[in-house]
CSV table of C-alpha atoms and ligand atoms in Angstrom, one decimal:
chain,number,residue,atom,x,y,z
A,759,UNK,CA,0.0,0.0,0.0
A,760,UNK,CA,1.4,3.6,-1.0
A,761,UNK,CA,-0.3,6.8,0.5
A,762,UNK,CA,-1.8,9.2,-2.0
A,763,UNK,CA,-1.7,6.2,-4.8
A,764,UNK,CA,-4.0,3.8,-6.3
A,765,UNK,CA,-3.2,0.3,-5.8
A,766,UNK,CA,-5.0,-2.4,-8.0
A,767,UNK,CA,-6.2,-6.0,-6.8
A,768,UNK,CA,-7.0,-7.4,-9.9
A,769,UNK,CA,-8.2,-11.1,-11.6
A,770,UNK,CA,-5.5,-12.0,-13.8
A,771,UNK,CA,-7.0,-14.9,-16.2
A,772,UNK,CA,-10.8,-15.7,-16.6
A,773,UNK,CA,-12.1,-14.4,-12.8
A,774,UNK,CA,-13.3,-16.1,-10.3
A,775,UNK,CA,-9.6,-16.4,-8.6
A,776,UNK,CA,-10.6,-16.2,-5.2
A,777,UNK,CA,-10.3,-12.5,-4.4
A,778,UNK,CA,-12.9,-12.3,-1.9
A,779,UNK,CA,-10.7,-14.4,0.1
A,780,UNK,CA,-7.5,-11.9,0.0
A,781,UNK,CA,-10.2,-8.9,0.4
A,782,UNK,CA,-9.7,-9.4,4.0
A,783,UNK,CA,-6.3,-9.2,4.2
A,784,UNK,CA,-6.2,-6.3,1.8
A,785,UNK,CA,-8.9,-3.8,2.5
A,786,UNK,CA,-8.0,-2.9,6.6
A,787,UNK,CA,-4.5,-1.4,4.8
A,788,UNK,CA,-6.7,1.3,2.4
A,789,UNK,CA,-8.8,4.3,3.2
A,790,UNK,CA,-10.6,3.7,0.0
A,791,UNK,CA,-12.4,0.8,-1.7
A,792,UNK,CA,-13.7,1.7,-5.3
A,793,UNK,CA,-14.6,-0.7,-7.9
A,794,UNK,CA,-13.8,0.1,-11.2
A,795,UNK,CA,-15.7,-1.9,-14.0
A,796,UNK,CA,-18.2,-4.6,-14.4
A,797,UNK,CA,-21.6,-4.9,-12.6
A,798,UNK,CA,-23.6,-7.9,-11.1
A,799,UNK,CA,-21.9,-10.2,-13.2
A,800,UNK,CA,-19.4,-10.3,-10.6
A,801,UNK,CA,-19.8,-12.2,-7.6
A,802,UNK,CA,-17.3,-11.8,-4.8
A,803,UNK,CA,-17.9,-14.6,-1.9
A,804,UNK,CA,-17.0,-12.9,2.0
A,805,UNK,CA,-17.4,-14.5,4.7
A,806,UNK,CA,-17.4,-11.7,7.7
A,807,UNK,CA,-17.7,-12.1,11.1
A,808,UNK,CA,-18.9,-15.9,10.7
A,809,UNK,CA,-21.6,-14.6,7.9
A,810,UNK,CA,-21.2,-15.0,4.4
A,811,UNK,CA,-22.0,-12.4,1.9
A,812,UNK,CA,-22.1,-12.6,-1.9
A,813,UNK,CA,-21.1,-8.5,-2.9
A,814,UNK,CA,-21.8,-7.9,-6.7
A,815,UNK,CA,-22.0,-4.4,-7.2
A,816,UNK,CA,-20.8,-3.3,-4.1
A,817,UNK,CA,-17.0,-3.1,-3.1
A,818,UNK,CA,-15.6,-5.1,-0.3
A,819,UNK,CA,-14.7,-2.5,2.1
A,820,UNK,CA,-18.0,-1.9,3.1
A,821,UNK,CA,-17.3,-4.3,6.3
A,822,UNK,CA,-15.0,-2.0,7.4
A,823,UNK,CA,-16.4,1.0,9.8
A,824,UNK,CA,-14.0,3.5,8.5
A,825,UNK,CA,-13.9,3.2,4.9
A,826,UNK,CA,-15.0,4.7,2.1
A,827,UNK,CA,-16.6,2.6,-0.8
A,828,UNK,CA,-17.1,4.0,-4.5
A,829,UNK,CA,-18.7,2.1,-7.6
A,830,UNK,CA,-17.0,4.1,-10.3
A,831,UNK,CA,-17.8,5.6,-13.4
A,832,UNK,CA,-16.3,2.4,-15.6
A,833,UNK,CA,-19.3,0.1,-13.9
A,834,UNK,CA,-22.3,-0.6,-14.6
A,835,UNK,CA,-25.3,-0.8,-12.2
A,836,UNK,CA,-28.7,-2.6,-11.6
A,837,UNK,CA,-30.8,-0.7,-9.1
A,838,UNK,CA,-33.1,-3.8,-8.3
A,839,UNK,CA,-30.1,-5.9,-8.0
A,840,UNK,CA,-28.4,-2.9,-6.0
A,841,UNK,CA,-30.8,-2.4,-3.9
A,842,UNK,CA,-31.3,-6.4,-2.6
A,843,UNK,CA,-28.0,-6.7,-2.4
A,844,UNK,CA,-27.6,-3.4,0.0
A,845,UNK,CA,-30.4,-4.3,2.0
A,846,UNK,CA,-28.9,-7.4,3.0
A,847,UNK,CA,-25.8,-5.5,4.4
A,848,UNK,CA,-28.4,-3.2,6.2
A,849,UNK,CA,-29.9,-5.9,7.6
A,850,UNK,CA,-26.8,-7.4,8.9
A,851,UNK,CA,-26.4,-4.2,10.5
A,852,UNK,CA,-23.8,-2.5,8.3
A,853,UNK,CA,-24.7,1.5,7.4
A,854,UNK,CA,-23.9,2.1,3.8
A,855,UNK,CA,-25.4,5.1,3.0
A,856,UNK,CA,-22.4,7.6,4.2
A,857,UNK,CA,-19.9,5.2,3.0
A,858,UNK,CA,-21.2,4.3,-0.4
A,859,UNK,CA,-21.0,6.9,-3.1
A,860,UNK,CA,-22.1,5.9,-6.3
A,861,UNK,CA,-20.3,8.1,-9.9
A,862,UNK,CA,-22.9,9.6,-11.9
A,863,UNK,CA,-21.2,8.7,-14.7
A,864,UNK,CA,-22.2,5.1,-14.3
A,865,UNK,CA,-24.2,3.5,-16.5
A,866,UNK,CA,-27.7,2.1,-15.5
A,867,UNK,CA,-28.6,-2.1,-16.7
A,868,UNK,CA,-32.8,-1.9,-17.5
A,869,UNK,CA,-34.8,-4.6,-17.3
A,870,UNK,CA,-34.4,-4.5,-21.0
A,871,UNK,CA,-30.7,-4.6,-21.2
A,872,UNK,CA,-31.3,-8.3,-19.7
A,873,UNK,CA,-34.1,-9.5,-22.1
A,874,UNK,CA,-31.9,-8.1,-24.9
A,875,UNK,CA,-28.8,-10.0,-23.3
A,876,UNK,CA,-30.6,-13.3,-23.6
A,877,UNK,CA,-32.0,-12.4,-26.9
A,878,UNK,CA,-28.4,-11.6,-28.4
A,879,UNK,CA,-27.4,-15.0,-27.0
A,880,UNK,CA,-30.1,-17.2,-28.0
A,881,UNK,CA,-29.9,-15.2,-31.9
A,882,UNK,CA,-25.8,-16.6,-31.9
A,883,UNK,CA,-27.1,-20.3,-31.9
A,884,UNK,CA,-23.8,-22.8,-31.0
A,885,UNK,CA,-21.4,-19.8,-30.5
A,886,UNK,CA,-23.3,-18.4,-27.5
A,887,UNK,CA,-20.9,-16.0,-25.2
A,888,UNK,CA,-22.6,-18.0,-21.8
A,889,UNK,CA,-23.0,-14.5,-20.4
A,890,UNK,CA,-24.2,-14.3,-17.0
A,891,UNK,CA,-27.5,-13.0,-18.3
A,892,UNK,CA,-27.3,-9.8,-16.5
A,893,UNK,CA,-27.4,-7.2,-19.3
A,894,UNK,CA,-23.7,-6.4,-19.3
A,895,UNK,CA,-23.1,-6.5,-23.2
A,896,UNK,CA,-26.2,-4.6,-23.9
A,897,UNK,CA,-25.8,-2.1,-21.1
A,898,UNK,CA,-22.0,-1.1,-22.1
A,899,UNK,CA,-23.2,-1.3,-26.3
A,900,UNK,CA,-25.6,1.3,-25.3
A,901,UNK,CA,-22.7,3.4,-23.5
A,902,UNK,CA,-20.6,3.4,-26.4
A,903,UNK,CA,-23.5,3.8,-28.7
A,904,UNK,CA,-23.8,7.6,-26.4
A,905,UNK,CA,-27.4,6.1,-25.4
A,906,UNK,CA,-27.5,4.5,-22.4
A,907,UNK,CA,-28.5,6.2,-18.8
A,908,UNK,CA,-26.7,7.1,-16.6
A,909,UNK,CA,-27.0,7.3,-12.7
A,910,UNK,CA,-27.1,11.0,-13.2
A,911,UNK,CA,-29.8,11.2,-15.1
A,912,UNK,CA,-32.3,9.5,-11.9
A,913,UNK,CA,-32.2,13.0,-10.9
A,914,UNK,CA,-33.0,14.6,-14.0
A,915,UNK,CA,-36.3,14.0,-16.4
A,916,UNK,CA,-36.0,9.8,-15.8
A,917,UNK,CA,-38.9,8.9,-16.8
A,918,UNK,CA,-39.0,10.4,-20.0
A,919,UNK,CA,-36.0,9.1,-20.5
A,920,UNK,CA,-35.7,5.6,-19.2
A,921,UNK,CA,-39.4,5.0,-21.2
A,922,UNK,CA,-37.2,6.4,-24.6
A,923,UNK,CA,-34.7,3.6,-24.0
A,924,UNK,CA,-36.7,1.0,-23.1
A,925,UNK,CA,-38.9,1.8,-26.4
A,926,UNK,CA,-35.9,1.5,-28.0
A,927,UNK,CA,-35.2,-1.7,-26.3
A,928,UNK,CA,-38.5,-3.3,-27.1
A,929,UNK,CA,-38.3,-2.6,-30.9
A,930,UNK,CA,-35.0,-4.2,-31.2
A,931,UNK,CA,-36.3,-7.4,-29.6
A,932,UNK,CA,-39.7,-7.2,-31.6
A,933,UNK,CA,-36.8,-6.8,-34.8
A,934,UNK,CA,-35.5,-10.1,-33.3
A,935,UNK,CA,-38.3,-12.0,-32.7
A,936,UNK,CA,-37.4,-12.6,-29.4
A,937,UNK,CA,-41.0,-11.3,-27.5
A,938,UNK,CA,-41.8,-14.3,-25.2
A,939,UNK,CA,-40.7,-12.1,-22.0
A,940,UNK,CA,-42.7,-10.2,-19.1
A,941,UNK,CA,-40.5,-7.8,-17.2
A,942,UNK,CA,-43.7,-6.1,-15.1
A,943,UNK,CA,-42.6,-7.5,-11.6
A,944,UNK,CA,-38.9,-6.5,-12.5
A,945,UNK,CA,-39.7,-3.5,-13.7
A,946,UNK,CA,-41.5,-2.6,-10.9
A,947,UNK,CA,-38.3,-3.7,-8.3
A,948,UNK,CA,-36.4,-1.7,-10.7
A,949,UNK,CA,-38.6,1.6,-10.3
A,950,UNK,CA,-38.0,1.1,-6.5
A,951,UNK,CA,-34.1,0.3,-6.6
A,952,UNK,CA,-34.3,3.8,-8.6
A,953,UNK,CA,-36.0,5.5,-5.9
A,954,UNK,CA,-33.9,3.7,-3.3
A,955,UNK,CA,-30.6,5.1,-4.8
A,956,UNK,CA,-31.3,8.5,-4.4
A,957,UNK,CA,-30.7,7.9,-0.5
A,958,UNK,CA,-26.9,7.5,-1.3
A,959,UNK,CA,-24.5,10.0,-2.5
A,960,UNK,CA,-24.6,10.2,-6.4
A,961,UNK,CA,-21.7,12.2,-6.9
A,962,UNK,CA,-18.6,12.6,-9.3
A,963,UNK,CA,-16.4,10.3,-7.5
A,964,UNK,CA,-13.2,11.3,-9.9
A,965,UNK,CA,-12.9,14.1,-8.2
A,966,UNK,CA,-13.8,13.3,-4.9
A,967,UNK,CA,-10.6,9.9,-5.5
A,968,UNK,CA,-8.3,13.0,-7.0
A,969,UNK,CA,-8.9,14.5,-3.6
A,970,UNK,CA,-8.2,11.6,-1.6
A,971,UNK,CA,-5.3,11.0,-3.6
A,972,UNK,CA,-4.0,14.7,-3.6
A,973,UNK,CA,-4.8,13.7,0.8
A,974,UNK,CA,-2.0,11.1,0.9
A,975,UNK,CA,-5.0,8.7,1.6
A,976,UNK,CA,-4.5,5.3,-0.4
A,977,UNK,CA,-7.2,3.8,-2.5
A,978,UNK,CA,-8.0,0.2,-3.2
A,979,UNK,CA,-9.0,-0.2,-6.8
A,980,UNK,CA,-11.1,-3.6,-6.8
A,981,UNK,CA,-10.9,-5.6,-9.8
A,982,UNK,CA,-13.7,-8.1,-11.3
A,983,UNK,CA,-13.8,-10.5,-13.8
A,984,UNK,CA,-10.3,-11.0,-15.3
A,985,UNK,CA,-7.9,-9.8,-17.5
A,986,UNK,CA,-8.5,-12.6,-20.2
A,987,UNK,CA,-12.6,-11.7,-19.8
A,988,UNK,CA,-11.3,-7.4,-21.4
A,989,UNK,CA,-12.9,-6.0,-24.0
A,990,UNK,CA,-10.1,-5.5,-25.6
A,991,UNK,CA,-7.2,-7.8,-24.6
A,992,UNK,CA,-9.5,-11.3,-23.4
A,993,UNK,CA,-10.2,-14.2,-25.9
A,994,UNK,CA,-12.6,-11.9,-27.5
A,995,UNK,CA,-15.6,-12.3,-28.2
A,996,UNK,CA,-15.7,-14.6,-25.4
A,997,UNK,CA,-15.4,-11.8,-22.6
A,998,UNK,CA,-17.4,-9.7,-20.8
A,999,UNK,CA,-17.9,-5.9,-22.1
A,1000,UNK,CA,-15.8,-3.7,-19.4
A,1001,UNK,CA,-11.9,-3.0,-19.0
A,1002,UNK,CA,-11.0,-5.5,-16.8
A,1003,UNK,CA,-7.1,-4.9,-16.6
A,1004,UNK,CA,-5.2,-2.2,-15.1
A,1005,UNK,CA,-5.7,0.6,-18.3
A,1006,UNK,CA,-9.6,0.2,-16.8
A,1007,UNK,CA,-8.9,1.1,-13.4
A,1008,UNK,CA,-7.5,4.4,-14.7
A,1009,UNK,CA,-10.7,5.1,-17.3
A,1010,UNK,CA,-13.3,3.3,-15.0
A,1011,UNK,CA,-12.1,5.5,-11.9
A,1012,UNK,CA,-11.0,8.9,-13.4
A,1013,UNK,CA,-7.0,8.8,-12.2
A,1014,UNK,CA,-4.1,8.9,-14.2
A,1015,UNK,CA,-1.9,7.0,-15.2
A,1016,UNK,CA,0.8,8.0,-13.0
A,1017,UNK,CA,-1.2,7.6,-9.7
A,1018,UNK,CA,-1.2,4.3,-9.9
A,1019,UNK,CA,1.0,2.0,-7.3
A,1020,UNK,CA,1.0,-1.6,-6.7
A,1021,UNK,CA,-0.7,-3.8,-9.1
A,1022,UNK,CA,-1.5,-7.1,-7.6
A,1023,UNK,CA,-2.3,-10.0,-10.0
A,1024,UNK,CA,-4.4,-13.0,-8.8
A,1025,UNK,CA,-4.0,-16.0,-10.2
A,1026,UNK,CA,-5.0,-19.4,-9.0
A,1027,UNK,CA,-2.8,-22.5,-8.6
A,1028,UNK,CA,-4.1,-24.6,-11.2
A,1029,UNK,CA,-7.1,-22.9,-14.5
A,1030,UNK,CA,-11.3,-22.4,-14.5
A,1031,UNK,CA,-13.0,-20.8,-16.8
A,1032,UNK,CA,-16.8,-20.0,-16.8
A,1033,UNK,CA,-18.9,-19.7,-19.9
A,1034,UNK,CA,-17.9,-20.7,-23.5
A,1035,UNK,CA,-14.7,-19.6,-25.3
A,1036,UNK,CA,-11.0,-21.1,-25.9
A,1037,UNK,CA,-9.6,-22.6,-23.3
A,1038,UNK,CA,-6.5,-24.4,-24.4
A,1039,UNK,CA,-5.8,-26.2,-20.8
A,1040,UNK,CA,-9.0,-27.5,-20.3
A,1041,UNK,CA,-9.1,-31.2,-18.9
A,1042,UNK,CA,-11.6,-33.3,-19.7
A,1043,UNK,CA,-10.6,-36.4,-17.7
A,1044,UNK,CA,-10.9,-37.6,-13.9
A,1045,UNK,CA,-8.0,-35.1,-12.9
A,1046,UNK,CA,-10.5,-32.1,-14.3
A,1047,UNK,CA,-13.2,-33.5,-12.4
A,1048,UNK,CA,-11.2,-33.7,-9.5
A,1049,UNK,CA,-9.9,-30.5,-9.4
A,1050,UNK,CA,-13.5,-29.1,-9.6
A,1051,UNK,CA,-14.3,-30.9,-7.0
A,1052,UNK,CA,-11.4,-30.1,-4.6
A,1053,UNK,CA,-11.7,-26.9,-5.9
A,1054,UNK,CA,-15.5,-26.4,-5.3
A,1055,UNK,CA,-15.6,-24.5,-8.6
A,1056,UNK,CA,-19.0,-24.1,-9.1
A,1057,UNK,CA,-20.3,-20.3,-10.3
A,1058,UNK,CA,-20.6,-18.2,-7.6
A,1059,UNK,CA,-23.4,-15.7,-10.2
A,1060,UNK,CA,-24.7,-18.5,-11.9
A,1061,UNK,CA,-24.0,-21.7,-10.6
A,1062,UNK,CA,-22.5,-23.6,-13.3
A,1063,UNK,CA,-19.4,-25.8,-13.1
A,1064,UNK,CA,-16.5,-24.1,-13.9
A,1065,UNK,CA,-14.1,-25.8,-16.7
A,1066,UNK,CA,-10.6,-26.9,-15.2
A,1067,UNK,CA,-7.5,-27.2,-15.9
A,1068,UNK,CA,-4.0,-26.9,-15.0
A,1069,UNK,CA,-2.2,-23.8,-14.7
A,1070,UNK,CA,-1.4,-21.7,-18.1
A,1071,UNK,CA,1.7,-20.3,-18.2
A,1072,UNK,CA,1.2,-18.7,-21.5
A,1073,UNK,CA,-2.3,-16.7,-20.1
A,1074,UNK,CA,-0.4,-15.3,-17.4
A,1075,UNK,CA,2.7,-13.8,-18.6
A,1076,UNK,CA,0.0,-12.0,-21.4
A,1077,UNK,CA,-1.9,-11.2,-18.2
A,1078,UNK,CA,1.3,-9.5,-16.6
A,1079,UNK,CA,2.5,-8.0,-19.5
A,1080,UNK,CA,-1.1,-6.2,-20.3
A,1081,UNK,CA,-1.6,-5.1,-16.6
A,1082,UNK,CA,1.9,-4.4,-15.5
A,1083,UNK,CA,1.5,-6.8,-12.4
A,1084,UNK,CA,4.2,-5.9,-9.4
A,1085,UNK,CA,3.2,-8.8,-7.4
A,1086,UNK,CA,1.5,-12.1,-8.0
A,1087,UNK,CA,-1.0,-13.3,-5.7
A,1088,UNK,CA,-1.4,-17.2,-5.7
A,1089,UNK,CA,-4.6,-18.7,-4.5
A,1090,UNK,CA,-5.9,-22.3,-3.6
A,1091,UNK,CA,-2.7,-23.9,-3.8
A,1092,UNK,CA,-4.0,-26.5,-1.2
A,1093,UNK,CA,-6.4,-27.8,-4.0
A,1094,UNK,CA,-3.1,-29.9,-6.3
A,1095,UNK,CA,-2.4,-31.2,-2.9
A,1096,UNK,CA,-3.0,-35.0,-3.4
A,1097,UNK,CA,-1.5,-35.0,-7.1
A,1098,UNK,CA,1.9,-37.4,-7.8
A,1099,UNK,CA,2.8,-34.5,-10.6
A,1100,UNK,CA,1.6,-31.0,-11.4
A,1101,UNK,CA,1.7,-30.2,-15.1
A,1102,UNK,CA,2.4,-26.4,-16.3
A,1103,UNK,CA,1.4,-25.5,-19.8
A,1104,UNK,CA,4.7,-23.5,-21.0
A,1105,UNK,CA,2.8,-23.3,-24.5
A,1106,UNK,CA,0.7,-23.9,-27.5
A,1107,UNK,CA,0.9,-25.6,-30.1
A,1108,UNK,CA,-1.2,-25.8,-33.8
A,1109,UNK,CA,-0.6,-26.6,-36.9
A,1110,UNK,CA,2.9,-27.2,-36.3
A,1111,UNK,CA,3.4,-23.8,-34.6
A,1112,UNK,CA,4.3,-23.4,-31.6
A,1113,UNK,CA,4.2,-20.5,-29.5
A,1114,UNK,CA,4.3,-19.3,-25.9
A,1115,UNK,CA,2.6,-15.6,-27.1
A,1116,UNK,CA,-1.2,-15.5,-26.5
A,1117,UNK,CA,-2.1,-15.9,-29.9
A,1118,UNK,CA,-5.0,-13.2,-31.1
A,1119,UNK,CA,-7.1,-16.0,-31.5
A,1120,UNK,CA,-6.5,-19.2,-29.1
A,1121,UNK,CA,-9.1,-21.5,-30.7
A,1122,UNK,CA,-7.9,-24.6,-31.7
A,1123,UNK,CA,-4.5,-24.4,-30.0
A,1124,UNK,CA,-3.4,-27.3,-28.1
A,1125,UNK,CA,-1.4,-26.8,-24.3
A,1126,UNK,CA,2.0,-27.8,-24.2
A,1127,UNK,CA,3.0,-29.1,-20.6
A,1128,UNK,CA,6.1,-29.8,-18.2
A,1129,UNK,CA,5.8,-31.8,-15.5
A,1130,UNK,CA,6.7,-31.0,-11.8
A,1131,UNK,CA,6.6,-33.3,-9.4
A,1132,UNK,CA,3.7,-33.1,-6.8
A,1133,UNK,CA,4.3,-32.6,-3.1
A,1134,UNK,CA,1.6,-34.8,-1.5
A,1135,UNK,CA,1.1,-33.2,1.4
A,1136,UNK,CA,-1.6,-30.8,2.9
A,1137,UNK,CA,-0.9,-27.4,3.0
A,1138,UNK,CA,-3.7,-25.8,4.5
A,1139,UNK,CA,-2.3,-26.2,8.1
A,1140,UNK,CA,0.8,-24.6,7.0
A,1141,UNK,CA,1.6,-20.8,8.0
A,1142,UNK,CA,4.7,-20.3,7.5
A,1143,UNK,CA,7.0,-20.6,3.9
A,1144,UNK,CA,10.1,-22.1,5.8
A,1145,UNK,CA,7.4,-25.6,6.9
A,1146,UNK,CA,6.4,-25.4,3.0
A,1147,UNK,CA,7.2,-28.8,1.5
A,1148,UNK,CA,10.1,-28.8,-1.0
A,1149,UNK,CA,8.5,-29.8,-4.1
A,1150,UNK,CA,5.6,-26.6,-3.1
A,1151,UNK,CA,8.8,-24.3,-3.1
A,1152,UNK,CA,10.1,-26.0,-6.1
A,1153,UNK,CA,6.9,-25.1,-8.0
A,1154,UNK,CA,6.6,-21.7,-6.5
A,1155,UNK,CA,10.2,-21.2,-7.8
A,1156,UNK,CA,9.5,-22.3,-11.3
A,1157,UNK,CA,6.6,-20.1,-11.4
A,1158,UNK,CA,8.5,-17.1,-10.4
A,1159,UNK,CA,11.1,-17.6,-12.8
A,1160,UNK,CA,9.2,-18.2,-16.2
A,1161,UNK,CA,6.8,-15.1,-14.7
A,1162,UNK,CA,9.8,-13.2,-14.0
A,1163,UNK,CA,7.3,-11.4,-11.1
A,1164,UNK,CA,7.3,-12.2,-7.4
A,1165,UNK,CA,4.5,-14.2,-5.2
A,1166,UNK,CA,4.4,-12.1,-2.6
A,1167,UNK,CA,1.2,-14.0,-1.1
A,1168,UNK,CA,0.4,-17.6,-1.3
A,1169,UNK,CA,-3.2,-18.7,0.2
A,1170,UNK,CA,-3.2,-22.7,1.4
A,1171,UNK,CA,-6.2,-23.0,2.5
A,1172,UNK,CA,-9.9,-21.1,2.5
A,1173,UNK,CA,-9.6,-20.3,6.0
A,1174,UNK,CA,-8.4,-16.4,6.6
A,1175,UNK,CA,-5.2,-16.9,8.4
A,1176,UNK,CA,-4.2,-18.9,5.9
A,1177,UNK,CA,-2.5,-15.9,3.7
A,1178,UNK,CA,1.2,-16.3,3.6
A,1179,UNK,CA,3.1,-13.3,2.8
A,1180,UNK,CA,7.1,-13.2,1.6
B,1361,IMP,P1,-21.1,-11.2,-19.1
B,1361,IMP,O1,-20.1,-10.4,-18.3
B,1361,IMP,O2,-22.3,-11.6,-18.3
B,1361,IMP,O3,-21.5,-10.5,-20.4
B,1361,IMP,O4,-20.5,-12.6,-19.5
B,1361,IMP,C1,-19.4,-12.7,-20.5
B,1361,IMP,C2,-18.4,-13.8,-20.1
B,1361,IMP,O5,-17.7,-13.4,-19.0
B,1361,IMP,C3,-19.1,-15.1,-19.8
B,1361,IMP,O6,-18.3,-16.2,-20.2
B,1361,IMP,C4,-19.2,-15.2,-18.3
B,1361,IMP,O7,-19.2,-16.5,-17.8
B,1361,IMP,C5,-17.9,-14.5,-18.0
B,1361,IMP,N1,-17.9,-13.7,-16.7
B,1361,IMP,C6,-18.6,-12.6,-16.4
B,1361,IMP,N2,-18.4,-12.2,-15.1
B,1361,IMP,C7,-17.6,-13.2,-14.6
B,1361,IMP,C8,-17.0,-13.3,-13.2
B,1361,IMP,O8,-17.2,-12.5,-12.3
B,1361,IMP,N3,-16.2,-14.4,-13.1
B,1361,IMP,C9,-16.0,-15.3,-14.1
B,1361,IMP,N4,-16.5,-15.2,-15.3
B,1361,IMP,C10,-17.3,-14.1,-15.6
């Protein structure tokens, strides 16, 4: 943590790398939580004072008394969603509204972004996205398009507005056949998520972070999703709409370039992946099975299994090289426990070519592996490195060097003391 900069915690491959777990250990050190990009796609897991809590729009300093939270400008919100979701903090007894502030420059999901999210995908037949369904592709089209709504605009002529978009909406899916939906109950939770939002600050959070920044006070930049989901640099089209990697915390926050600090990249020990796309590790076998099993991978937003696989050496030097990662963060390495050897894809292969560059298109490329010796042992007891089996360090070593980054924490085990930092 660096006073007066803007760290980043951020998903390095396809998401769902465990940073609730690390949010613990991460948010007491920062006067600041913001998130930066996505919207209820996202579903960070906490478990707080015994309780757990699935946050999705909201960022994970919210447990903490003396924090500020922001949702940025760069994400995208669904009041309905919003509002169930802060309710159940208020009911646990946490007080959000002086601690939340909300950018009006964020954009707002209708019920219609989500119809039109499910029309999109059913109107792509076999090369569906497997989006979470929560309007995110329509919601940031209609951004870049210059017509969505924003959370501003609650405040100013909404209805007139919101009816304009949503008329908008409903001729596109009338264009697309797709008119086998009834959003009247949503629409009416939405109405009321809109009315319940004007209780928080809606405010131009750039320039109240600038001021924090210009304070010395350090800010938390809170990633979601992950760096091979970006618009721009994941296995596109397979990725969700926002700037997932570091160049979004900057647009999806309203700080420059130069304020930015630590970049911390999460990765886990072995591969997942949720929804369709390339996925060059993926193992189809008992070890797969077993991983997702160990692993509990199972979609925290939607519930599917998650697709396995060992870890991808390729993906994450990409990853670190796109974000500019300082320090690697290394999750769930208790999970390759009971394995006799731990395979690391060190590249691709197709068509004869082999490379160890994330290709611009990874379909159809298979995973080239080395094989490590496993340590058979549990981990998750373990607290310090120096009681770390050998062959753990030996991989933790390898990893390092062909990353040519540090592992500056190593998590063993899902319980909260069980972060190990070097
Ligand atoms: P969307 O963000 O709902 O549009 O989904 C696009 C793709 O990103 C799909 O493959 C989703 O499964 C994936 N995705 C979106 N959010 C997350 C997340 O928080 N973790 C993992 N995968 C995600």
């Amino acid at each position: 943590m660096t006073q007066g900069k803007v760290d980043a915690l951020l998903g390095i491959v396809f998401g769902d790398e465990g940073k609730g777990k690390v949010v613990d250990f991460f948010t007491p050190r920062y006067d600041v939580v913001a998130r930066f990009a996505g919207g209820p796609n996202a579903g960070h897991t906490i478990i707080f004072e015994g309780k757990k809590f699935v946050l999705r729009s909201i960022p994970s300093g919210i447990f903490d008394e003396g924090k500020v939270n922001i949702i940025g400008n760069g994400c995208v919100i669904a009041p309905d969603l919003f509002m169930a979701e802060a309710r159940e903090l208020e009911a646990a007894g946490y007080q959000l509204t002086d601690r939340l502030h909300i950018s009006r420059r964020a954009h707002l999901i209708l019920p219609t972004h989500r119809v039109l999210d499910r029309a999109y995908e059913a109107a792509k037949g076999k090369a569906k996205v497997g989006t979470t369904g929560k309007g995110i592709g329509p919601t940031y089209s209609d951004k870049a398009a210059r017509i969505g709504l924003r959370v501003g605009d609650i405040l100013n002529d909404f209805d007139t507005k919101y009816t304009a978009l949503k008329v908008r909406h409903e001729q596109i899916l009338s264009d697309l056949h797709f008119t086998d939906y009834d959003i009247a109950d949503e629409e009416r939770q939405w109405m009321e998520g809109i009315e319940y939002m004007k209780k928080f600050q809606l405010s131009d959070t750039e320039h109240e972070i600038n001021r924090y920044l210009r304070e010395g006070k350090s800010v938390l930049a809170e990633g979601a999703q992950g760096s091979l989901l970006d618009i721009d640099h994941g296995t596109y089209p397979f990725v969700s709409s926002s700037s997932t990697t570091s160049g979004g915390v900057c647009t999806g926050l309203g700080v420059a370039p130069n304020t930015i600090g630590h970049i911390f990249g999460i990765f886990k020990a072995y591969s997942t992946r949720v929804g369709s796309g390339p996925f060059p590790v993926e193992l189809f076998d008992e070890t797969g099975e077993e991983i997702r099993r160990i692993g509990n991978e199972f979609g925290a937003v939607t519930g599917r299994n998650r697709r396995c696989g060992w870890i991808d050496l390729v993906a994450l030097k990409y990853a670190i090289m796109i974000n500019g990662v300082t320090d690697l963060v290394m999750m769930k390495s208790d999970v390759l426990d009971g394995f006799d050897t731990i395979k690391v894809c060190t590249a691709y292969t197709k068509d004869g070519v082999t490379t160890t560059e994330m290709p611009y298109d990874t379909e159809g490329w298979q995973a080239v592996y080395e094989e490590l010796p496993g340590w058979k042992t549990p981990l998750s007891h373990l607290r310090k490195e120096e009681d770390f089996p050998a062959p753990f360090k030996a991989y933790i070593d390898y990893l390092e060097k062909a990353l040519e980054t540090p592992i500056k924490i190593i998590s063993v085990s899902p319980d909260r003391d069980a972060t190990i930092m070097r």
